[in-house]
């Protein structure tokens, strides 16, 4: 009988200690819903001057890319007009002129893509170093009570998985977003320039998509 009481008592003490240990570890909190623009802005500020270079080179790339399409249309129009007037193909010197200009445009496109990519990923490395340094500094300055309630696995995840996600996914996502956003803006300006009446349709659409 005494043995059964002793076993029951030990099991009760074990259960109580487990409950106390469970209460000691704090539950990890995660934000839900849409990410605010302040977070994106704070992260992009960590890019420093590399972010500015990336935006400028993307603008230049977009302008050169638009001009390349314009140049092709000029080349095609000149060929059609020459053949319509003379019934012969465009002279070789004229053809070489259009080819040389188009090749120079292509070289500029390669240059701007290279500079934009280097700027984005250099900025991402710079931002990652600052985030890692800030995170490490916060951990070194944290009180011992923080380590009592925070599992070491959670801390390791911040330095491994979360930092890896920032390094691998964010630069690629920002690059795609930057290209898409600037192309959309360029298309809107071109459409407004060619058909000003479209403004009365675009403004309600932009307001509708912003609030839905």
mmCIF file with all atom_site columns, C-alpha atoms in Angstrom:
data_model
loop_
_atom_site.group_PDB
_atom_site.id
_atom_site.type_symbol
_atom_site.label_atom_id
_atom_site.label_alt_id
_atom_site.label_comp_id
_atom_site.label_asym_id
_atom_site.label_entity_id
_atom_site.label_seq_id
_atom_site.pdbx_PDB_ins_code
_atom_site.Cartn_x
_atom_site.Cartn_y
_atom_site.Cartn_z
_atom_site.occupancy
_atom_site.B_iso_or_equiv
_atom_site.pdbx_formal_charge
_atom_site.auth_seq_id
_atom_site.auth_comp_id
_atom_site.auth_asym_id
_atom_site.auth_atom_id
_atom_site.pdbx_PDB_model_num
ATOM 1   C CA . UNK A 1 1   ? 0.000   0.000  0.000    1.00 0.00 ? 1   UNK A CA 1
ATOM 2   C CA . UNK A 1 2   ? 2.813   2.331  0.967    1.00 0.00 ? 2   UNK A CA 1
ATOM 3   C CA . UNK A 1 3   ? 4.602   1.385  -2.242   1.00 0.00 ? 3   UNK A CA 1
ATOM 4   C CA . UNK A 1 4   ? 1.542   2.315  -4.347   1.00 0.00 ? 4   UNK A CA 1
ATOM 5   C CA . UNK A 1 5   ? 1.267   5.667  -2.551   1.00 0.00 ? 5   UNK A CA 1
ATOM 6   C CA . UNK A 1 6   ? 4.944   6.313  -3.174   1.00 0.00 ? 6   UNK A CA 1
ATOM 7   C CA . UNK A 1 7   ? 4.621   5.551  -6.901   1.00 0.00 ? 7   UNK A CA 1
ATOM 8   C CA . UNK A 1 8   ? 1.508   7.729  -7.178   1.00 0.00 ? 8   UNK A CA 1
ATOM 9   C CA . UNK A 1 9   ? 3.262   10.534 -5.335   1.00 0.00 ? 9   UNK A CA 1
ATOM 10  C CA . UNK A 1 10  ? 6.320   10.344 -7.607   1.00 0.00 ? 10  UNK A CA 1
ATOM 11  C CA . UNK A 1 11  ? 4.141   10.349 -10.735  1.00 0.00 ? 11  UNK A CA 1
ATOM 12  C CA . UNK A 1 12  ? 2.257   13.379 -9.407   1.00 0.00 ? 12  UNK A CA 1
ATOM 13  C CA . UNK A 1 13  ? 5.505   15.199 -8.691   1.00 0.00 ? 13  UNK A CA 1
ATOM 14  C CA . UNK A 1 14  ? 6.800   14.343 -12.177  1.00 0.00 ? 14  UNK A CA 1
ATOM 15  C CA . UNK A 1 15  ? 3.602   15.592 -13.786  1.00 0.00 ? 15  UNK A CA 1
ATOM 16  C CA . UNK A 1 16  ? 3.733   18.797 -11.723  1.00 0.00 ? 16  UNK A CA 1
ATOM 17  C CA . UNK A 1 17  ? 7.345   19.434 -12.680  1.00 0.00 ? 17  UNK A CA 1
ATOM 18  C CA . UNK A 1 18  ? 6.556   18.831 -16.370  1.00 0.00 ? 18  UNK A CA 1
ATOM 19  C CA . UNK A 1 19  ? 3.680   21.304 -16.174  1.00 0.00 ? 19  UNK A CA 1
ATOM 20  C CA . UNK A 1 20  ? 5.953   23.872 -14.546  1.00 0.00 ? 20  UNK A CA 1
ATOM 21  C CA . UNK A 1 21  ? 8.554   23.268 -17.244  1.00 0.00 ? 21  UNK A CA 1
ATOM 22  C CA . UNK A 1 22  ? 5.934   23.615 -19.932  1.00 0.00 ? 22  UNK A CA 1
ATOM 23  C CA . UNK A 1 23  ? 4.803   26.919 -18.461  1.00 0.00 ? 23  UNK A CA 1
ATOM 24  C CA . UNK A 1 24  ? 8.399   28.131 -18.264  1.00 0.00 ? 24  UNK A CA 1
ATOM 25  C CA . UNK A 1 25  ? 8.869   28.005 -22.047  1.00 0.00 ? 25  UNK A CA 1
ATOM 26  C CA . UNK A 1 26  ? 7.032   30.845 -23.736  1.00 0.00 ? 26  UNK A CA 1
ATOM 27  C CA . UNK A 1 27  ? 4.968   30.187 -26.828  1.00 0.00 ? 27  UNK A CA 1
ATOM 28  C CA . UNK A 1 28  ? 6.434   31.606 -30.003  1.00 0.00 ? 28  UNK A CA 1
ATOM 29  C CA . UNK A 1 29  ? 4.350   34.428 -31.433  1.00 0.00 ? 29  UNK A CA 1
ATOM 30  C CA . UNK A 1 30  ? 3.972   35.063 -35.156  1.00 0.00 ? 30  UNK A CA 1
ATOM 31  C CA . UNK A 1 31  ? 2.388   38.016 -36.901  1.00 0.00 ? 31  UNK A CA 1
ATOM 32  C CA . UNK A 1 32  ? -0.552  37.305 -39.170  1.00 0.00 ? 32  UNK A CA 1
ATOM 33  C CA . UNK A 1 33  ? -2.076  39.155 -42.093  1.00 0.00 ? 33  UNK A CA 1
ATOM 34  C CA . UNK A 1 34  ? -0.504  41.426 -44.710  1.00 0.00 ? 34  UNK A CA 1
ATOM 35  C CA . UNK A 1 35  ? 3.062   42.650 -44.242  1.00 0.00 ? 35  UNK A CA 1
ATOM 36  C CA . UNK A 1 36  ? 3.166   46.402 -43.740  1.00 0.00 ? 36  UNK A CA 1
ATOM 37  C CA . UNK A 1 37  ? 5.109   48.622 -46.129  1.00 0.00 ? 37  UNK A CA 1
ATOM 38  C CA . UNK A 1 38  ? 7.208   49.854 -43.196  1.00 0.00 ? 38  UNK A CA 1
ATOM 39  C CA . UNK A 1 39  ? 8.859   46.430 -42.966  1.00 0.00 ? 39  UNK A CA 1
ATOM 40  C CA . UNK A 1 40  ? 9.690   46.399 -46.678  1.00 0.00 ? 40  UNK A CA 1
ATOM 41  C CA . UNK A 1 41  ? 10.998  49.957 -46.418  1.00 0.00 ? 41  UNK A CA 1
ATOM 42  C CA . UNK A 1 42  ? 13.114  49.111 -43.362  1.00 0.00 ? 42  UNK A CA 1
ATOM 43  C CA . UNK A 1 43  ? 14.598  46.111 -45.154  1.00 0.00 ? 43  UNK A CA 1
ATOM 44  C CA . UNK A 1 44  ? 15.282  48.053 -48.356  1.00 0.00 ? 44  UNK A CA 1
ATOM 45  C CA . UNK A 1 45  ? 17.056  50.792 -46.353  1.00 0.00 ? 45  UNK A CA 1
ATOM 46  C CA . UNK A 1 46  ? 19.556  48.153 -45.264  1.00 0.00 ? 46  UNK A CA 1
ATOM 47  C CA . UNK A 1 47  ? 20.579  47.831 -48.931  1.00 0.00 ? 47  UNK A CA 1
ATOM 48  C CA . UNK A 1 48  ? 22.171  51.264 -48.708  1.00 0.00 ? 48  UNK A CA 1
ATOM 49  C CA . UNK A 1 49  ? 23.540  52.743 -51.914  1.00 0.00 ? 49  UNK A CA 1
ATOM 50  C CA . UNK A 1 50  ? 23.176  49.378 -53.709  1.00 0.00 ? 50  UNK A CA 1
ATOM 51  C CA . UNK A 1 51  ? 19.387  49.724 -53.662  1.00 0.00 ? 51  UNK A CA 1
ATOM 52  C CA . UNK A 1 52  ? 19.599  53.139 -55.347  1.00 0.00 ? 52  UNK A CA 1
ATOM 53  C CA . UNK A 1 53  ? 21.901  51.732 -58.033  1.00 0.00 ? 53  UNK A CA 1
ATOM 54  C CA . UNK A 1 54  ? 19.492  48.839 -58.605  1.00 0.00 ? 54  UNK A CA 1
ATOM 55  C CA . UNK A 1 55  ? 16.520  51.184 -59.128  1.00 0.00 ? 55  UNK A CA 1
ATOM 56  C CA . UNK A 1 56  ? 18.465  53.536 -61.420  1.00 0.00 ? 56  UNK A CA 1
ATOM 57  C CA . UNK A 1 57  ? 19.832  50.706 -63.562  1.00 0.00 ? 57  UNK A CA 1
ATOM 58  C CA . UNK A 1 58  ? 16.368  49.133 -63.777  1.00 0.00 ? 58  UNK A CA 1
ATOM 59  C CA . UNK A 1 59  ? 14.981  52.440 -65.052  1.00 0.00 ? 59  UNK A CA 1
ATOM 60  C CA . UNK A 1 60  ? 17.812  52.631 -67.601  1.00 0.00 ? 60  UNK A CA 1
ATOM 61  C CA . UNK A 1 61  ? 17.221  49.027 -68.671  1.00 0.00 ? 61  UNK A CA 1
ATOM 62  C CA . UNK A 1 62  ? 13.522  49.678 -69.131  1.00 0.00 ? 62  UNK A CA 1
ATOM 63  C CA . UNK A 1 63  ? 14.220  52.787 -71.215  1.00 0.00 ? 63  UNK A CA 1
ATOM 64  C CA . UNK A 1 64  ? 16.764  50.998 -73.419  1.00 0.00 ? 64  UNK A CA 1
ATOM 65  C CA . UNK A 1 65  ? 14.455  48.000 -73.817  1.00 0.00 ? 65  UNK A CA 1
ATOM 66  C CA . UNK A 1 66  ? 11.596  50.278 -74.933  1.00 0.00 ? 66  UNK A CA 1
ATOM 67  C CA . UNK A 1 67  ? 13.946  52.047 -77.343  1.00 0.00 ? 67  UNK A CA 1
ATOM 68  C CA . UNK A 1 68  ? 15.037  48.697 -78.798  1.00 0.00 ? 68  UNK A CA 1
ATOM 69  C CA . UNK A 1 69  ? 11.421  47.926 -79.730  1.00 0.00 ? 69  UNK A CA 1
ATOM 70  C CA . UNK A 1 70  ? 11.116  51.409 -81.216  1.00 0.00 ? 70  UNK A CA 1
ATOM 71  C CA . UNK A 1 71  ? 14.317  50.865 -83.213  1.00 0.00 ? 71  UNK A CA 1
ATOM 72  C CA . UNK A 1 72  ? 13.050  47.562 -84.582  1.00 0.00 ? 72  UNK A CA 1
ATOM 73  C CA . UNK A 1 73  ? 9.839   49.240 -85.706  1.00 0.00 ? 73  UNK A CA 1
ATOM 74  C CA . UNK A 1 74  ? 11.889  51.968 -87.418  1.00 0.00 ? 74  UNK A CA 1
ATOM 75  C CA . UNK A 1 75  ? 14.011  49.325 -89.142  1.00 0.00 ? 75  UNK A CA 1
ATOM 76  C CA . UNK A 1 76  ? 10.956  47.423 -90.291  1.00 0.00 ? 76  UNK A CA 1
ATOM 77  C CA . UNK A 1 77  ? 9.248   50.611 -91.479  1.00 0.00 ? 77  UNK A CA 1
ATOM 78  C CA . UNK A 1 78  ? 12.330  51.738 -93.421  1.00 0.00 ? 78  UNK A CA 1
ATOM 79  C CA . UNK A 1 79  ? 12.580  48.324 -95.107  1.00 0.00 ? 79  UNK A CA 1
ATOM 80  C CA . UNK A 1 80  ? 8.893   48.314 -96.064  1.00 0.00 ? 80  UNK A CA 1
ATOM 81  C CA . UNK A 1 81  ? 9.038   51.879 -97.418  1.00 0.00 ? 81  UNK A CA 1
ATOM 82  C CA . UNK A 1 82  ? 12.176  51.193 -99.456  1.00 0.00 ? 82  UNK A CA 1
ATOM 83  C CA . UNK A 1 83  ? 10.725  48.017 -100.956 1.00 0.00 ? 83  UNK A CA 1
ATOM 84  C CA . UNK A 1 84  ? 7.436   49.788 -101.717 1.00 0.00 ? 84  UNK A CA 1
ATOM 85  C CA . UNK A 1 85  ? 9.229   52.690 -103.458 1.00 0.00 ? 85  UNK A CA 1
ATOM 86  C CA . UNK A 1 86  ? 11.933  50.792 -105.344 1.00 0.00 ? 86  UNK A CA 1
ATOM 87  C CA . UNK A 1 87  ? 10.790  47.193 -105.371 1.00 0.00 ? 87  UNK A CA 1
ATOM 88  C CA . UNK A 1 88  ? 14.225  46.137 -104.117 1.00 0.00 ? 88  UNK A CA 1
ATOM 89  C CA . UNK A 1 89  ? 15.518  45.102 -100.670 1.00 0.00 ? 89  UNK A CA 1
ATOM 90  C CA . UNK A 1 90  ? 17.077  47.674 -98.338  1.00 0.00 ? 90  UNK A CA 1
ATOM 91  C CA . UNK A 1 91  ? 20.718  48.455 -99.297  1.00 0.00 ? 91  UNK A CA 1
ATOM 92  C CA . UNK A 1 92  ? 23.434  46.702 -97.320  1.00 0.00 ? 92  UNK A CA 1
ATOM 93  C CA . UNK A 1 93  ? 24.871  49.915 -95.881  1.00 0.00 ? 93  UNK A CA 1
ATOM 94  C CA . UNK A 1 94  ? 21.435  50.856 -94.470  1.00 0.00 ? 94  UNK A CA 1
ATOM 95  C CA . UNK A 1 95  ? 20.931  47.340 -93.126  1.00 0.00 ? 95  UNK A CA 1
ATOM 96  C CA . UNK A 1 96  ? 24.347  47.380 -91.435  1.00 0.00 ? 96  UNK A CA 1
ATOM 97  C CA . UNK A 1 97  ? 23.515  50.767 -89.909  1.00 0.00 ? 97  UNK A CA 1
ATOM 98  C CA . UNK A 1 98  ? 20.387  49.388 -88.239  1.00 0.00 ? 98  UNK A CA 1
ATOM 99  C CA . UNK A 1 99  ? 22.212  46.212 -87.187  1.00 0.00 ? 99  UNK A CA 1
ATOM 100 C CA . UNK A 1 100 ? 25.100  48.132 -85.576  1.00 0.00 ? 100 UNK A CA 1
ATOM 101 C CA . UNK A 1 101 ? 22.752  50.413 -83.611  1.00 0.00 ? 101 UNK A CA 1
ATOM 102 C CA . UNK A 1 102 ? 20.675  47.428 -82.508  1.00 0.00 ? 102 UNK A CA 1
ATOM 103 C CA . UNK A 1 103 ? 23.853  45.595 -81.396  1.00 0.00 ? 103 UNK A CA 1
ATOM 104 C CA . UNK A 1 104 ? 24.917  48.609 -79.336  1.00 0.00 ? 104 UNK A CA 1
ATOM 105 C CA . UNK A 1 105 ? 21.468  48.647 -77.715  1.00 0.00 ? 105 UNK A CA 1
ATOM 106 C CA . UNK A 1 106 ? 21.883  44.957 -76.904  1.00 0.00 ? 106 UNK A CA 1
ATOM 107 C CA . UNK A 1 107 ? 25.259  45.596 -75.263  1.00 0.00 ? 107 UNK A CA 1
ATOM 108 C CA . UNK A 1 108 ? 23.744  48.332 -73.098  1.00 0.00 ? 108 UNK A CA 1
ATOM 109 C CA . UNK A 1 109 ? 20.936  45.972 -72.101  1.00 0.00 ? 109 UNK A CA 1
ATOM 110 C CA . UNK A 1 110 ? 23.493  43.346 -71.006  1.00 0.00 ? 110 UNK A CA 1
ATOM 111 C CA . UNK A 1 111 ? 25.446  45.982 -69.089  1.00 0.00 ? 111 UNK A CA 1
ATOM 112 C CA . UNK A 1 112 ? 22.397  47.284 -67.207  1.00 0.00 ? 112 UNK A CA 1
ATOM 113 C CA . UNK A 1 113 ? 21.189  43.771 -66.371  1.00 0.00 ? 113 UNK A CA 1
ATOM 114 C CA . UNK A 1 114 ? 24.649  42.917 -65.011  1.00 0.00 ? 114 UNK A CA 1
ATOM 115 C CA . UNK A 1 115 ? 24.892  46.105 -62.913  1.00 0.00 ? 115 UNK A CA 1
ATOM 116 C CA . UNK A 1 116 ? 21.324  45.696 -61.620  1.00 0.00 ? 116 UNK A CA 1
ATOM 117 C CA . UNK A 1 117 ? 21.933  42.070 -60.606  1.00 0.00 ? 117 UNK A CA 1
ATOM 118 C CA . UNK A 1 118 ? 25.242  42.871 -58.899  1.00 0.00 ? 118 UNK A CA 1
ATOM 119 C CA . UNK A 1 119 ? 23.647  45.838 -57.099  1.00 0.00 ? 119 UNK A CA 1
ATOM 120 C CA . UNK A 1 120 ? 20.665  43.827 -55.872  1.00 0.00 ? 120 UNK A CA 1
ATOM 121 C CA . UNK A 1 121 ? 22.667  40.901 -54.553  1.00 0.00 ? 121 UNK A CA 1
ATOM 122 C CA . UNK A 1 122 ? 25.405  43.106 -53.082  1.00 0.00 ? 122 UNK A CA 1
ATOM 123 C CA . UNK A 1 123 ? 22.658  45.021 -51.292  1.00 0.00 ? 123 UNK A CA 1
ATOM 124 C CA . UNK A 1 124 ? 21.133  41.735 -50.119  1.00 0.00 ? 124 UNK A CA 1
ATOM 125 C CA . UNK A 1 125 ? 24.493  40.641 -48.673  1.00 0.00 ? 125 UNK A CA 1
ATOM 126 C CA . UNK A 1 126 ? 24.873  44.023 -46.998  1.00 0.00 ? 126 UNK A CA 1
ATOM 127 C CA . UNK A 1 127 ? 21.362  43.798 -45.523  1.00 0.00 ? 127 UNK A CA 1
ATOM 128 C CA . UNK A 1 128 ? 21.937  40.227 -44.359  1.00 0.00 ? 128 UNK A CA 1
ATOM 129 C CA . UNK A 1 129 ? 25.150  41.203 -42.546  1.00 0.00 ? 129 UNK A CA 1
ATOM 130 C CA . UNK A 1 130 ? 23.373  44.042 -40.757  1.00 0.00 ? 130 UNK A CA 1
ATOM 131 C CA . UNK A 1 131 ? 20.429  41.835 -39.750  1.00 0.00 ? 131 UNK A CA 1
ATOM 132 C CA . UNK A 1 132 ? 22.765  39.076 -38.511  1.00 0.00 ? 132 UNK A CA 1
ATOM 133 C CA . UNK A 1 133 ? 24.889  41.564 -36.586  1.00 0.00 ? 133 UNK A CA 1
ATOM 134 C CA . UNK A 1 134 ? 21.823  43.176 -35.013  1.00 0.00 ? 134 UNK A CA 1
ATOM 135 C CA . UNK A 1 135 ? 20.362  39.781 -34.084  1.00 0.00 ? 135 UNK A CA 1
ATOM 136 C CA . UNK A 1 136 ? 23.630  38.625 -32.527  1.00 0.00 ? 136 UNK A CA 1
ATOM 137 C CA . UNK A 1 137 ? 23.985  41.875 -30.593  1.00 0.00 ? 137 UNK A CA 1
ATOM 138 C CA . UNK A 1 138 ? 20.447  41.531 -29.216  1.00 0.00 ? 138 UNK A CA 1
ATOM 139 C CA . UNK A 1 139 ? 21.162  37.956 -28.080  1.00 0.00 ? 139 UNK A CA 1
ATOM 140 C CA . UNK A 1 140 ? 24.419  38.897 -26.365  1.00 0.00 ? 140 UNK A CA 1
ATOM 141 C CA . UNK A 1 141 ? 22.677  41.714 -24.508  1.00 0.00 ? 141 UNK A CA 1
ATOM 142 C CA . UNK A 1 142 ? 19.626  39.647 -23.565  1.00 0.00 ? 142 UNK A CA 1
ATOM 143 C CA . UNK A 1 143 ? 19.147  38.810 -19.846  1.00 0.00 ? 143 UNK A CA 1
ATOM 144 C CA . UNK A 1 144 ? 19.491  35.232 -18.614  1.00 0.00 ? 144 UNK A CA 1
ATOM 145 C CA . UNK A 1 145 ? 15.733  35.041 -18.098  1.00 0.00 ? 145 UNK A CA 1
ATOM 146 C CA . UNK A 1 146 ? 15.355  35.208 -21.884  1.00 0.00 ? 146 UNK A CA 1
ATOM 147 C CA . UNK A 1 147 ? 17.315  31.958 -22.291  1.00 0.00 ? 147 UNK A CA 1
ATOM 148 C CA . UNK A 1 148 ? 15.261  30.329 -19.546  1.00 0.00 ? 148 UNK A CA 1
ATOM 149 C CA . UNK A 1 149 ? 12.013  30.779 -21.483  1.00 0.00 ? 149 UNK A CA 1
ATOM 150 C CA . UNK A 1 150 ? 13.337  30.495 -25.066  1.00 0.00 ? 150 UNK A CA 1
ATOM 151 C CA . UNK A 1 151 ? 14.337  27.092 -26.526  1.00 0.00 ? 151 UNK A CA 1
ATOM 152 C CA . UNK A 1 152 ? 17.770  26.973 -28.154  1.00 0.00 ? 152 UNK A CA 1
ATOM 153 C CA . UNK A 1 153 ? 16.227  25.413 -31.254  1.00 0.00 ? 153 UNK A CA 1
ATOM 154 C CA . UNK A 1 154 ? 14.168  28.548 -31.772  1.00 0.00 ? 154 UNK A CA 1
ATOM 155 C CA . UNK A 1 155 ? 17.282  30.706 -31.507  1.00 0.00 ? 155 UNK A CA 1
ATOM 156 C CA . UNK A 1 156 ? 19.153  28.498 -33.984  1.00 0.00 ? 156 UNK A CA 1
ATOM 157 C CA . UNK A 1 157 ? 16.245  28.767 -36.434  1.00 0.00 ? 157 UNK A CA 1
ATOM 158 C CA . UNK A 1 158 ? 16.596  32.550 -36.425  1.00 0.00 ? 158 UNK A CA 1
ATOM 159 C CA . UNK A 1 159 ? 20.265  32.267 -37.382  1.00 0.00 ? 159 UNK A CA 1
ATOM 160 C CA . UNK A 1 160 ? 19.874  29.437 -39.888  1.00 0.00 ? 160 UNK A CA 1
ATOM 161 C CA . UNK A 1 161 ? 16.509  28.964 -41.598  1.00 0.00 ? 161 UNK A CA 1
ATOM 162 C CA . UNK A 1 162 ? 15.222  32.534 -41.294  1.00 0.00 ? 162 UNK A CA 1
ATOM 163 C CA . UNK A 1 163 ? 18.496  34.151 -42.395  1.00 0.00 ? 163 UNK A CA 1
ATOM 164 C CA . UNK A 1 164 ? 18.729  31.667 -45.285  1.00 0.00 ? 164 UNK A CA 1
ATOM 165 C CA . UNK A 1 165 ? 15.196  32.592 -46.374  1.00 0.00 ? 165 UNK A CA 1
ATOM 166 C CA . UNK A 1 166 ? 16.133  36.272 -46.347  1.00 0.00 ? 166 UNK A CA 1
ATOM 167 C CA . UNK A 1 167 ? 19.332  35.612 -48.322  1.00 0.00 ? 167 UNK A CA 1
ATOM 168 C CA . UNK A 1 168 ? 17.823  33.311 -50.954  1.00 0.00 ? 168 UNK A CA 1
ATOM 169 C CA . UNK A 1 169 ? 14.210  34.374 -51.487  1.00 0.00 ? 169 UNK A CA 1
ATOM 170 C CA . UNK A 1 170 ? 13.996  38.109 -50.805  1.00 0.00 ? 170 UNK A CA 1
ATOM 171 C CA . UNK A 1 171 ? 16.554  39.344 -53.398  1.00 0.00 ? 171 UNK A CA 1
ATOM 172 C CA . UNK A 1 172 ? 14.906  37.283 -56.138  1.00 0.00 ? 172 UNK A CA 1
ATOM 173 C CA . UNK A 1 173 ? 11.427  38.430 -55.080  1.00 0.00 ? 173 UNK A CA 1
ATOM 174 C CA . UNK A 1 174 ? 12.492  42.086 -54.927  1.00 0.00 ? 174 UNK A CA 1
ATOM 175 C CA . UNK A 1 175 ? 14.097  41.813 -58.369  1.00 0.00 ? 175 UNK A CA 1
ATOM 176 C CA . UNK A 1 176 ? 10.925  40.367 -59.927  1.00 0.00 ? 176 UNK A CA 1
ATOM 177 C CA . UNK A 1 177 ? 8.739   42.902 -58.125  1.00 0.00 ? 177 UNK A CA 1
ATOM 178 C CA . UNK A 1 178 ? 10.938  45.804 -59.261  1.00 0.00 ? 178 UNK A CA 1
ATOM 179 C CA . UNK A 1 179 ? 10.874  44.675 -62.901  1.00 0.00 ? 179 UNK A CA 1
ATOM 180 C CA . UNK A 1 180 ? 7.105   44.104 -62.885  1.00 0.00 ? 180 UNK A CA 1
ATOM 181 C CA . UNK A 1 181 ? 6.294   47.357 -61.069  1.00 0.00 ? 181 UNK A CA 1
ATOM 182 C CA . UNK A 1 182 ? 8.399   49.528 -63.385  1.00 0.00 ? 182 UNK A CA 1
ATOM 183 C CA . UNK A 1 183 ? 7.022   47.805 -66.482  1.00 0.00 ? 183 UNK A CA 1
ATOM 184 C CA . UNK A 1 184 ? 3.466   48.407 -65.273  1.00 0.00 ? 184 UNK A CA 1
ATOM 185 C CA . UNK A 1 185 ? 4.256   52.082 -64.634  1.00 0.00 ? 185 UNK A CA 1
ATOM 186 C CA . UNK A 1 186 ? 5.881   52.410 -68.066  1.00 0.00 ? 186 UNK A CA 1
ATOM 187 C CA . UNK A 1 187 ? 2.911   50.792 -69.816  1.00 0.00 ? 187 UNK A CA 1
ATOM 188 C CA . UNK A 1 188 ? 0.480   53.069 -67.953  1.00 0.00 ? 188 UNK A CA 1
ATOM 189 C CA . UNK A 1 189 ? 2.409   56.193 -69.002  1.00 0.00 ? 189 UNK A CA 1
ATOM 190 C CA . UNK A 1 190 ? 2.624   55.017 -72.623  1.00 0.00 ? 190 UNK A CA 1
ATOM 191 C CA . UNK A 1 191 ? -1.104  54.258 -72.730  1.00 0.00 ? 191 UNK A CA 1
ATOM 192 C CA . UNK A 1 192 ? -1.946  57.636 -71.142  1.00 0.00 ? 192 UNK A CA 1
ATOM 193 C CA . UNK A 1 193 ? 0.363   59.410 -73.614  1.00 0.00 ? 193 UNK A CA 1
ATOM 194 C CA . UNK A 1 194 ? -1.193  57.728 -76.647  1.00 0.00 ? 194 UNK A CA 1
ATOM 195 C CA . UNK A 1 195 ? -4.805  57.704 -75.353  1.00 0.00 ? 195 UNK A CA 1
ATOM 196 C CA . UNK A 1 196 ? -5.347  60.386 -72.664  1.00 0.00 ? 196 UNK A CA 1
ATOM 197 C CA . UNK A 1 197 ? -9.025  59.471 -72.287  1.00 0.00 ? 197 UNK A CA 1
ATOM 198 C CA . UNK A 1 198 ? -7.970  56.201 -70.639  1.00 0.00 ? 198 UNK A CA 1
ATOM 199 C CA . UNK A 1 199 ? -7.207  58.174 -67.452  1.00 0.00 ? 199 UNK A CA 1
ATOM 200 C CA . UNK A 1 200 ? -10.922 58.283 -66.609  1.00 0.00 ? 200 UNK A CA 1
ATOM 201 C CA . UNK A 1 201 ? -10.938 54.471 -66.626  1.00 0.00 ? 201 UNK A CA 1
ATOM 202 C CA . UNK A 1 202 ? -7.557  53.854 -64.978  1.00 0.00 ? 202 UNK A CA 1
ATOM 203 C CA . UNK A 1 203 ? -8.108  56.014 -61.888  1.00 0.00 ? 203 UNK A CA 1
ATOM 204 C CA . UNK A 1 204 ? -11.280 54.174 -60.719  1.00 0.00 ? 204 UNK A CA 1
ATOM 205 C CA . UNK A 1 205 ? -9.583  50.822 -61.452  1.00 0.00 ? 205 UNK A CA 1
ATOM 206 C CA . UNK A 1 206 ? -6.506  51.739 -59.404  1.00 0.00 ? 206 UNK A CA 1
ATOM 207 C CA . UNK A 1 207 ? -8.684  52.868 -56.491  1.00 0.00 ? 207 UNK A CA 1
ATOM 208 C CA . UNK A 1 208 ? -10.772 49.690 -56.744  1.00 0.00 ? 208 UNK A CA 1
ATOM 209 C CA . UNK A 1 209 ? -7.736  47.344 -56.731  1.00 0.00 ? 209 UNK A CA 1
ATOM 210 C CA . UNK A 1 210 ? -6.075  49.287 -53.899  1.00 0.00 ? 210 UNK A CA 1
ATOM 211 C CA . UNK A 1 211 ? -9.024  48.876 -51.519  1.00 0.00 ? 211 UNK A CA 1
ATOM 212 C CA . UNK A 1 212 ? -9.972  45.286 -52.471  1.00 0.00 ? 212 UNK A CA 1
#
